[in-house]
Amino acid sequence: MWNDRSFRANLGWTLRDTLAMVWRNLTVIRRVPQLLVFSFIQPLIFVLMFRYVFGGAIKVPGTRYVDYLMPGVFVQTVSFGALNTAIGLAEDKNRGLLERLQSLPMSRAAVLGGRVLADTTRNVFIVLLMLAVGFAVGFRAHTSPLEVAAGVGLMVLFGLALCWIFAIIGLFVPNGEAAQAAAFPLLAPLVFASSAFVDPRSMPGVLRWWAERQPVSVTAKGVRALTIGGPEYPTSYVWASIAWSLAIIAVMAPIAIRKYRRR
Amino acid sequence: MTGDSPATAIVAEELRRTFGDVVAVDNISLAVPRGTVLGLLGVNGAGKTTMVRMLATVLKPDSGRAMVHGFDVIKQPQDVRRSIGLAGQNAAVDENLTGRENLELVGRLSHLGKSKSRERATALLDQFGLVDAGNRTVRTYSGGMRRRLDLGAALVAQPPVLFLDEPTSGLDPASRLDLWGVIESLVSDGTTVLLTTQYLEEADRLADNIVVIDKGLIAAEGTAKQLKGQIGDTVIEFEFANPSVAASAATTLGSTVAAGTVVRLVMSNGPATLRDAMNQLAAADIAPSHVALREPTLDDVFLTLTGSGATK
Ligand SMILES: Nc1ncnc2c1ncn2[C@@H]1O[C@H](COP(=O)(O)OP(=O)(O)O)[C@@H](O)[C@H]1O
Ligand SMILES: [Mg+2]
């Protein structure tokens, strides 16, 4: 049934439809800059608080605290960026927009693909801003610029993986507020019970076990491996983070797309 | 890509769809000849939107079959989608895009290509009186403007079959009249339309044929004239001093008390119905405190055709 030509034509339309949706989502993000500013303020507050208020009292292995902190803040930033996926999809459903899109002869993967890619673009933008903030508060990379760039890639890939999880939430809840309410309890233990801000070795039993293994921590350590390096932050965490991200995408993207296609 | 235009643009056979325990559409069959308008009339919760969503390939029927523009909604959904426009119950336009951007996006996603999408957007903004507002974000639009834009979005790909789900609900009377005019001009260009409404007046004005649905089943069907013939042109409302007088008046007139002290009578025999009723009441020595003539409403359709009152 799927001879080569129709398969290629389908792939072409999938790409074009996805790009059209990316354009639409980015236009909306651009038109409502308050949302973007808000996404930027939260990690900014964390930087100021942990760098200047608590930072003096926090001990981390093998490096200055600010160099430990910033990779954690980056991963926090991309993680919370994924909230946008859930809220955006739920609001499109609430407004009846998804119904219109489902009645068009467009690719069945483009609505979700376009959402996730637009939110990933948004993540890149915010991460670059946070990187500038980091340099302003004294963060320094101990590695080459290429490795730092790879670090950005690592956290953005992780953010993209989270977007697929949150796409599923967005498709299940009725509106944006419900999306936020459903997503936050999932996000908070991932981001805060992690090695993003403090060394888990200071945490009690079960919490420590969780905080050392879960994907936010693994990704933060991967980013540290690429910005600090040394024996405390080995590159094995980079591969572990990539494995987490790819596994999440492999499982969650098909579930989300199937949920979207289900009539 | 699109087949020959079939003579019957929409055919539904025994469609059924449930949500958990709720039977939204129980068993509905209908046929809409090409170039005509079918009005799907029913109160809130009757199953109108579910019916439209199944025909527009947004929902899959649990059972039954439907063909739209010659394509099977279950087996050939993408072909159906290339043949239809859908304007859902709430204006499905993006608040943060401009009117033009909304239309062009639908054009691109309908695979019209960039220049054709632009051309269609320009034509539709013009057709719907949105030229001046075209480059403003929809956030600044009035309810009527949003509805017009939404209808425009359904027309971008010039589909031969159009689904309009309560196109005028929530509009003020002037915007409603305005939109009726737009729909009429579309139909005169040969588009097949299935529209849903809660208003008999709207179905009367726009539809060639009307299907009245109630609790997911067809309660009546026919032309507006046939339906009105079944319920009489006008309803007489007698009001009495107190409920016991109303009760005896109802017995005298062979009707029932509709609400409190009101007795309704369908004017099935023209003005003679009123004369006869007044004579009967005079003979029984009962005088109404108030008499009014009312055009039939959807309530009357339900009262007469299904024996159950319309719940608002
Ligand atoms: N997605 C849904 N999930 C659960 N129940 C639904 C859903 N859509 C419709 N229903 C129910 O099905 C019935 C018919 O709804 P609907 O088709 O929207 O009626 P109408 O458009 O005539 O007001 C209602 O009882 C409604 O609550
Ligand atoms: Mg409805």
XYZ file of C-alpha atoms and ligand atoms in Angstrom:
603
model
C 0.000 0.000 0.000
C 2.703 2.447 0.965
C 4.760 2.612 -2.187
C 7.813 4.829 -1.987
C 6.277 7.835 -3.669
C 3.262 8.204 -1.434
C 5.456 7.573 1.603
C 7.800 10.377 0.572
C 4.876 12.679 -0.185
C 3.444 11.944 3.256
C 6.756 12.631 4.924
C 7.016 15.910 3.011
C 3.569 17.001 4.175
C 4.306 15.938 7.736
C 7.363 18.198 7.737
C 5.529 21.128 6.140
C 2.531 20.821 8.462
C 4.831 20.564 11.467
C 6.698 23.689 10.373
C 3.396 25.534 9.938
C 2.429 24.584 13.490
C 5.871 25.560 14.820
C 5.451 28.948 13.142
C 2.002 29.350 14.674
C 3.157 28.395 18.185
C 6.218 30.637 18.056
C 4.088 33.529 16.822
C 1.799 33.077 19.811
C 4.793 32.902 22.177
C 6.119 36.121 20.621
C 2.755 37.870 20.947
C 2.359 37.038 24.649
C 5.809 37.957 25.978
C 4.538 38.013 29.581
C 4.585 34.189 29.553
C 8.168 34.158 28.351
C 9.217 36.720 30.937
C 7.569 34.637 33.637
C 9.456 31.513 32.515
C 12.622 33.543 32.816
C 11.895 35.091 36.217
C 11.462 31.810 38.077
C 14.974 30.468 37.375
C 16.367 33.977 37.833
C 15.005 34.054 41.380
C 16.561 30.645 42.012
C 19.918 31.874 40.750
C 19.863 34.936 42.982
C 18.597 32.999 46.006
C 21.002 30.081 45.803
C 23.948 32.096 44.593
C 23.756 34.878 47.161
C 21.447 33.784 50.010
C 22.085 30.070 50.587
C 25.169 29.626 48.427
C 27.692 30.496 51.118
C 26.441 27.642 53.321
C 26.206 24.952 50.625
C 29.201 22.693 50.086
C 29.575 20.752 46.858
C 32.347 18.380 45.826
C 35.177 19.386 43.558
C 34.129 22.872 42.431
C 32.882 26.324 43.361
C 29.142 26.390 44.215
C 28.163 28.774 41.395
C 29.640 26.378 38.831
C 27.677 23.547 40.408
C 24.466 25.601 40.643
C 24.116 26.931 37.105
C 23.853 23.546 35.315
C 21.125 22.669 37.839
C 19.294 25.906 37.057
C 19.566 25.221 33.324
C 17.965 21.818 33.734
C 15.302 23.337 36.003
C 14.599 25.895 33.271
C 14.119 23.391 30.465
C 12.031 21.164 32.748
C 9.600 23.923 33.605
C 9.610 24.903 29.939
C 7.855 21.614 29.251
C 4.855 22.895 31.224
C 4.175 25.094 28.238
C 3.507 22.003 26.117
C 0.781 20.772 28.436
C -0.800 24.197 28.857
C -0.626 25.057 25.155
C -2.265 21.812 24.023
C -4.933 21.902 26.723
C -5.830 25.477 25.843
C -6.018 24.642 22.127
C -8.416 21.870 23.026
C -10.427 24.102 25.354
C -10.805 26.749 22.653
C -11.965 24.214 20.063
C -8.843 24.696 17.987
C -7.856 21.037 18.129
C -11.255 20.109 16.744
C -10.704 22.362 13.736
C -7.211 20.937 13.204
C -8.561 17.391 13.446
C -11.017 18.181 10.654
C -8.235 19.336 8.299
C -6.403 17.003 5.911
C -3.114 17.760 7.687
C -0.578 15.313 9.093
C -1.772 13.568 12.246
C 1.608 14.055 13.905
C 2.080 17.753 13.115
C 0.034 19.268 15.921
C 2.083 17.555 18.633
C 5.333 17.716 16.707
C 4.832 21.424 16.092
C 4.027 22.031 19.745
C 7.062 20.162 21.054
C 9.474 21.698 18.560
C 8.208 25.228 19.246
C 8.568 24.702 22.991
C 12.055 23.328 22.419
C 12.977 26.447 20.431
C 11.631 28.489 23.297
C 13.776 26.423 25.688
C 16.922 27.132 23.647
C 16.165 30.823 23.832
C 15.619 30.836 27.607
C 18.655 28.639 28.256
C 20.862 31.048 26.316
C 19.472 33.911 28.395
C 20.159 31.960 31.588
C 23.675 31.223 30.390
C 24.231 34.978 30.105
C 22.792 35.423 33.608
C 25.156 32.711 34.821
C 28.199 34.473 33.393
C 27.001 37.700 35.023
C 26.907 36.087 38.494
C 30.328 34.492 38.163
C 29.667 31.120 36.508
C 32.672 29.927 34.528
C 33.091 26.865 32.335
C 36.228 24.791 32.940
C 35.915 23.131 29.539
C 36.038 24.082 25.863
C 33.242 26.129 24.200
C 32.393 23.045 22.148
C 31.718 21.062 25.321
C 29.586 23.887 26.693
C 27.580 23.856 23.469
C 27.188 20.094 23.849
C 25.928 20.762 27.382
C 23.268 23.089 25.988
C 22.325 20.387 23.498
C 22.098 17.817 26.288
C 19.677 19.837 28.398
C 17.598 20.891 25.400
C 17.282 17.239 24.365
C 16.141 16.427 27.891
C 13.612 19.278 27.756
C 12.292 17.906 24.471
C 11.815 14.492 26.067
C 9.867 16.048 28.948
C 7.701 17.936 26.441
C 6.414 14.590 25.146
C 5.384 13.543 28.670
C 3.611 16.834 29.162
C 1.944 16.586 25.759
C 0.131 13.513 27.074
C -1.036 15.444 30.134
C -2.203 18.329 27.923
C -4.318 15.949 25.847
C -5.987 14.417 28.888
C -7.017 17.542 30.811
C -9.767 19.970 29.768
C -7.941 23.337 29.966
C -4.729 25.176 30.724
C -5.343 25.608 34.420
C -6.019 21.915 34.840
C -2.854 21.219 32.855
C -0.847 23.340 35.234
C -2.461 21.701 38.247
C -1.776 18.211 36.874
C 1.755 18.900 35.673
C 3.188 20.697 38.673
C 3.013 17.754 41.134
C 4.893 15.668 38.577
C 7.490 18.317 37.923
C 8.203 19.475 41.477
C 9.659 16.207 42.869
C 11.674 15.767 39.676
C 13.201 19.219 39.818
C 13.503 19.854 43.547
C 14.275 16.372 44.889
C 17.323 16.284 42.685
C 20.959 17.198 42.520
C 20.065 20.411 40.698
C 20.756 22.744 43.629
C 22.454 20.725 46.351
C 24.567 17.584 46.648
C 22.188 14.663 47.344
C 24.725 13.184 49.747
C 23.361 15.695 52.287
C 19.831 14.199 51.945
C 18.214 11.458 54.065
C 17.923 7.798 52.869
C 15.126 7.338 50.361
C 15.275 10.918 49.154
C 18.976 10.563 48.523
C 18.489 7.318 46.631
C 15.911 9.001 44.387
C 17.818 12.250 43.997
C 20.952 10.492 42.822
C 19.273 8.429 40.130
C 16.372 10.312 38.648
C 16.716 11.853 35.179
C 16.820 15.535 36.206
C 19.808 14.771 38.442
C 21.453 12.634 35.811
C 21.068 15.407 33.235
C 22.355 18.068 35.654
C 25.395 15.883 36.253
C 25.796 15.360 32.517
C 25.799 19.118 31.988
C 28.329 19.496 34.824
C 30.498 16.884 33.128
C 30.492 19.117 30.061
C 31.056 22.411 31.905
C 33.156 21.401 34.926
C 34.559 17.964 34.136
C 37.024 16.183 36.376
C 36.627 12.898 38.274
C 33.586 14.132 40.277
C 31.602 14.702 37.057
C 32.486 11.925 34.608
C 31.130 11.859 31.047
C 29.226 8.662 31.789
C 26.437 10.962 33.013
C 26.267 12.524 29.559
C 25.506 9.138 28.024
C 23.112 8.255 30.824
C 21.199 11.493 30.264
C 21.013 10.893 26.502
C 19.751 7.377 27.182
C 17.062 8.710 29.516
C 15.951 11.314 26.984
C 15.803 8.899 24.073
C 13.966 6.299 26.152
C 11.387 8.863 27.302
C 10.823 10.027 23.719
C 10.605 6.465 22.404
C 7.902 5.585 24.923
C 5.990 8.847 25.310
C 5.855 10.245 21.759
C 3.934 7.254 20.335
C 1.538 7.318 23.308
C 0.881 11.029 22.815
C 0.391 10.723 19.053
C -1.917 7.738 19.484
C -3.953 9.684 22.019
C -4.187 12.619 19.603
C -5.248 10.397 16.695
C -7.792 8.494 18.708
C -11.216 9.679 17.635
C -8.290 13.333 -5.434
C -11.942 14.164 -4.941
C -14.354 11.831 -6.670
C -17.279 12.979 -8.763
C -19.693 14.958 -6.669
C -22.250 12.390 -5.597
C -25.916 13.361 -5.749
C -26.205 12.775 -2.026
C -23.489 14.775 -0.300
C -23.988 13.350 3.189
C -25.377 9.936 4.098
C -25.509 8.610 7.646
C -26.767 5.134 8.421
C -27.647 4.193 11.981
C -24.849 6.210 13.548
C -24.281 5.665 17.238
C -21.777 7.067 19.693
C -21.569 6.738 23.454
C -19.312 8.331 26.066
C -19.138 5.860 28.930
C -22.731 5.454 30.079
C -23.962 8.492 28.152
C -25.566 7.675 24.820
C -24.871 10.895 22.923
C -26.176 9.662 19.555
C -28.347 6.570 19.788
C -29.348 5.741 16.239
C -29.530 8.438 13.597
C -29.773 8.065 9.831
C -30.028 10.966 7.453
C -29.301 11.994 3.895
C -28.513 15.427 2.522
C -28.880 15.940 -1.249
C -26.080 17.913 -2.871
C -26.588 21.668 -2.807
C -29.200 21.631 -0.056
C -29.222 22.630 3.607
C -30.146 20.246 6.368
C -31.036 21.745 9.735
C -30.330 19.497 12.707
C -32.647 20.852 15.368
C -32.516 19.903 19.032
C -32.109 21.207 22.548
C -28.847 21.266 24.482
C -27.529 17.727 24.888
C -29.670 16.251 22.111
C -26.576 14.949 20.323
C -26.130 17.548 17.579
C -22.456 18.247 18.170
C -21.617 14.563 18.468
C -23.381 13.934 15.163
C -21.432 16.725 13.444
C -18.146 15.524 14.934
C -18.713 12.012 13.623
C -19.515 13.275 10.138
C -16.498 15.614 10.213
C -14.164 12.701 11.192
C -13.305 14.218 14.564
C -15.056 11.380 16.403
C -15.361 7.760 15.362
C -18.853 6.241 15.474
C -19.275 3.215 17.750
C -21.408 1.692 15.029
C -23.125 2.650 11.821
C -21.777 4.047 8.579
C -21.485 7.467 7.021
C -20.376 8.804 3.657
C -19.467 12.425 3.067
C -18.887 13.592 -0.510
C -18.674 9.938 -1.485
C -16.019 9.025 1.091
C -16.390 6.766 4.100
C -15.824 8.723 7.330
C -14.306 5.683 9.029
C -12.204 4.200 6.234
C -11.276 7.337 4.257
C -11.067 10.114 6.834
C -8.353 12.119 5.029
C -10.442 12.159 1.826
C -13.441 13.340 3.814
C -11.303 16.058 5.404
C -10.297 17.300 1.946
C -13.990 17.749 1.121
C -15.363 19.494 4.196
C -15.248 22.673 6.204
C -16.134 22.644 9.892
C -17.142 25.596 12.027
C -17.515 24.158 15.498
C -19.670 25.285 18.374
C -17.179 27.823 19.723
C -15.247 30.007 17.340
C -12.092 27.937 16.838
C -9.770 30.747 15.893
C -6.452 31.610 17.499
C -6.768 34.740 19.628
C -3.108 35.608 19.315
C -2.954 35.446 15.547
C -4.406 38.077 13.264
C -7.488 37.320 11.200
C -5.336 36.957 8.103
C -2.826 34.683 9.842
C -5.641 32.431 11.041
C -6.976 32.003 7.517
C -3.536 31.519 5.966
C -2.649 28.890 8.562
C -5.769 26.898 7.722
C -4.874 27.259 4.044
C -1.372 25.907 4.570
C -2.662 23.034 6.703
C -5.226 22.289 3.992
C -2.237 21.992 1.622
C -3.317 24.819 -0.657
C 0.197 26.201 -0.923
C 1.432 29.570 0.209
C 0.236 31.861 -2.558
C -3.169 30.218 -2.879
C -3.575 30.426 0.922
C -2.793 34.120 0.818
C -5.192 34.662 -2.046
C -8.010 32.831 -0.241
C -7.382 34.758 2.983
C -7.645 38.053 1.122
C -10.857 37.000 -0.608
C -12.457 35.770 2.628
C -11.520 38.834 4.671
C -13.176 40.846 1.949
C -16.245 38.589 1.771
C -16.764 38.723 5.547
C -16.206 42.435 5.997
C -12.950 41.939 7.909
C -10.552 43.753 5.608
C -9.832 46.519 8.123
C -9.521 44.065 11.000
C -7.471 41.537 9.011
C -4.122 42.579 10.440
C -5.298 42.917 14.045
C -5.057 40.022 16.478
C -8.360 38.218 16.992
C -8.155 39.150 20.684
C -9.500 42.567 19.654
C -12.472 41.145 17.693
C -16.111 41.228 18.773
C -18.074 37.989 19.115
C -19.711 38.509 15.750
C -16.382 39.145 14.038
C -14.918 35.972 15.543
C -17.848 33.960 14.262
C -17.444 35.384 10.795
C -13.732 34.654 10.843
C -14.415 31.120 12.061
C -16.868 30.582 9.222
C -14.256 32.032 6.870
C -11.704 29.515 8.186
C -14.120 26.696 7.333
C -14.308 28.027 3.774
C -10.613 28.479 3.040
C -10.307 25.298 0.985
C -13.646 25.972 -0.783
C -15.103 22.684 0.453
C -18.199 21.288 -1.270
C -19.637 20.218 2.114
C -19.904 22.476 5.121
C -20.701 21.633 8.756
C -21.858 24.510 10.943
C -22.466 23.701 14.589
C -24.761 26.328 16.130
C -23.289 29.042 13.918
C -25.224 31.866 15.548
C -25.418 30.844 19.206
C -24.350 33.641 21.510
C -24.723 36.316 18.843
C -26.832 39.448 19.135
C -29.831 39.636 16.757
C -28.084 41.949 14.292
C -24.998 39.728 13.955
C -27.284 36.721 13.656
C -29.152 38.247 10.721
C -25.808 39.164 9.237
C -24.538 35.591 9.467
C -27.758 34.185 8.050
C -27.192 36.324 4.978
C -23.651 34.960 4.615
C -24.830 31.350 4.892
C -27.599 31.935 2.355
C -25.163 33.308 -0.181
C -22.899 30.266 0.283
C -25.776 27.922 -0.337
C -26.752 29.780 -3.455
C -23.265 28.977 -4.757
C -24.014 25.253 -4.514
C -22.405 24.292 -1.200
C -24.065 21.496 0.755
C -24.612 22.542 4.369
C -25.454 20.648 7.516
C -26.139 23.103 10.299
C -27.270 22.538 13.841
C -29.400 24.922 15.808
C -31.604 25.211 18.851
C -33.832 27.723 17.107
C -36.750 26.715 14.954
C -36.667 30.158 13.399
C -33.114 29.614 12.218
C -33.816 26.195 10.747
C -36.926 27.632 9.165
C -35.017 30.442 7.519
C -31.986 28.474 6.316
C -32.822 24.796 5.952
C -34.461 22.951 3.077
C -35.020 19.979 5.342
C -35.094 19.696 9.094
C -34.305 16.736 11.317
C -35.444 17.172 14.900
C -33.377 15.107 17.298
C -34.024 14.364 20.930
C -31.846 12.254 23.243
C -29.819 10.961 20.309
C -32.822 9.823 18.284
C -34.782 11.367 15.433
C -38.035 12.817 16.744
C -39.333 14.210 13.461
C -38.173 15.200 10.012
C -39.443 17.097 7.022
C -39.450 20.558 5.547
C -40.074 23.486 7.845
C -43.535 23.722 6.351
C -44.345 20.078 7.002
C -43.134 20.299 10.600
C -45.064 23.455 11.283
C -48.102 21.883 9.677
C -47.829 19.081 12.200
C -47.831 21.434 15.141
C -50.114 24.133 13.741
C -48.969 27.553 12.725
C -49.637 29.298 15.984
C -50.268 28.412 19.600
C -53.014 30.054 21.668
C -52.172 30.656 25.298
C -55.067 31.123 27.725
C -54.349 32.324 31.213
C -56.844 31.871 34.074
C -57.370 33.404 37.474
C -56.201 30.356 39.426
C -55.027 26.760 38.870
C -58.435 25.148 39.535
C -60.128 27.302 36.911
C -57.268 26.496 34.585
C -57.794 22.784 35.236
C -61.490 22.867 34.364
C -60.769 25.037 31.329
C -58.235 22.463 30.167
C -60.862 19.734 30.472
C -63.339 21.815 28.525
C -60.843 22.484 25.741
C -59.501 18.956 25.645
C -55.990 20.147 26.531
C -53.807 20.037 29.625
C -52.509 22.713 31.950
C -49.080 23.652 30.601
C -47.758 25.629 33.538
C -49.539 27.021 36.604
C -52.574 28.781 35.230
C -51.739 28.548 31.517
C -53.532 26.329 28.999
C -52.132 26.014 25.484
C -53.990 25.089 22.361
C -52.471 24.488 18.945
C -54.224 26.592 16.298
C -54.715 23.594 14.028
C -57.854 24.924 12.409
C -56.758 28.516 11.832
C -58.661 31.386 13.461
C -61.671 29.081 13.815
C -59.766 27.279 16.566
C -59.796 30.446 18.634
C -63.492 31.144 17.946
C -64.485 27.567 18.849
C -62.389 27.627 22.010
C -63.894 30.902 23.190
C -67.371 29.530 22.500
C -66.647 26.350 24.474
C -65.287 28.363 27.418
C -68.313 30.710 27.328
C -70.656 27.700 27.335
C -68.876 26.369 30.437
C -69.041 29.833 31.949
C -65.257 30.212 32.202
C -63.556 33.470 31.265
C -59.808 33.592 30.624
C -57.973 36.465 32.255
C -55.583 36.750 29.340
C -55.275 35.365 25.807
C -52.137 35.464 23.680
C -51.128 34.110 20.279
C -47.630 32.749 20.036
C -45.570 31.512 17.080
C -44.601 27.884 17.610
C -41.276 27.375 19.343
C -38.962 24.445 19.658
C -40.813 23.677 22.890
C -44.012 23.211 20.931
C -42.247 20.939 18.460
C -41.132 18.770 21.309
C -44.463 18.909 23.073
C -46.301 17.883 19.949
C -43.836 15.494 18.349
C -42.250 13.749 21.291
C -44.666 14.425 24.090
C -41.779 15.621 26.252
C -40.998 19.216 27.072
C -37.785 20.759 25.924
C -35.481 21.232 28.874
C -33.571 24.444 28.707
N -16.576 14.201 24.897
C -17.649 13.882 25.656
N -17.489 13.178 26.797
C -18.550 12.818 27.549
N -19.817 13.118 27.266
C -20.063 13.822 26.147
C -18.994 14.240 25.284
N -19.528 14.915 24.249
C -20.858 14.922 24.455
N -21.194 14.264 25.587
C -22.561 14.060 26.101
O -23.354 13.574 25.040
C -24.624 14.189 25.036
C -24.859 14.898 23.722
O -23.985 15.987 23.633
P -23.852 16.911 22.360
O -23.640 16.071 21.152
O -22.800 17.909 22.665
O -25.286 17.597 22.306
P -25.739 18.990 21.655
O -24.666 19.426 20.728
O -27.010 18.668 20.972
O -25.917 19.949 22.779
C -24.650 15.126 26.246
O -25.255 14.435 27.311
C -23.194 15.364 26.520
O -22.977 15.607 27.890
Mg -23.650 21.190 20.724
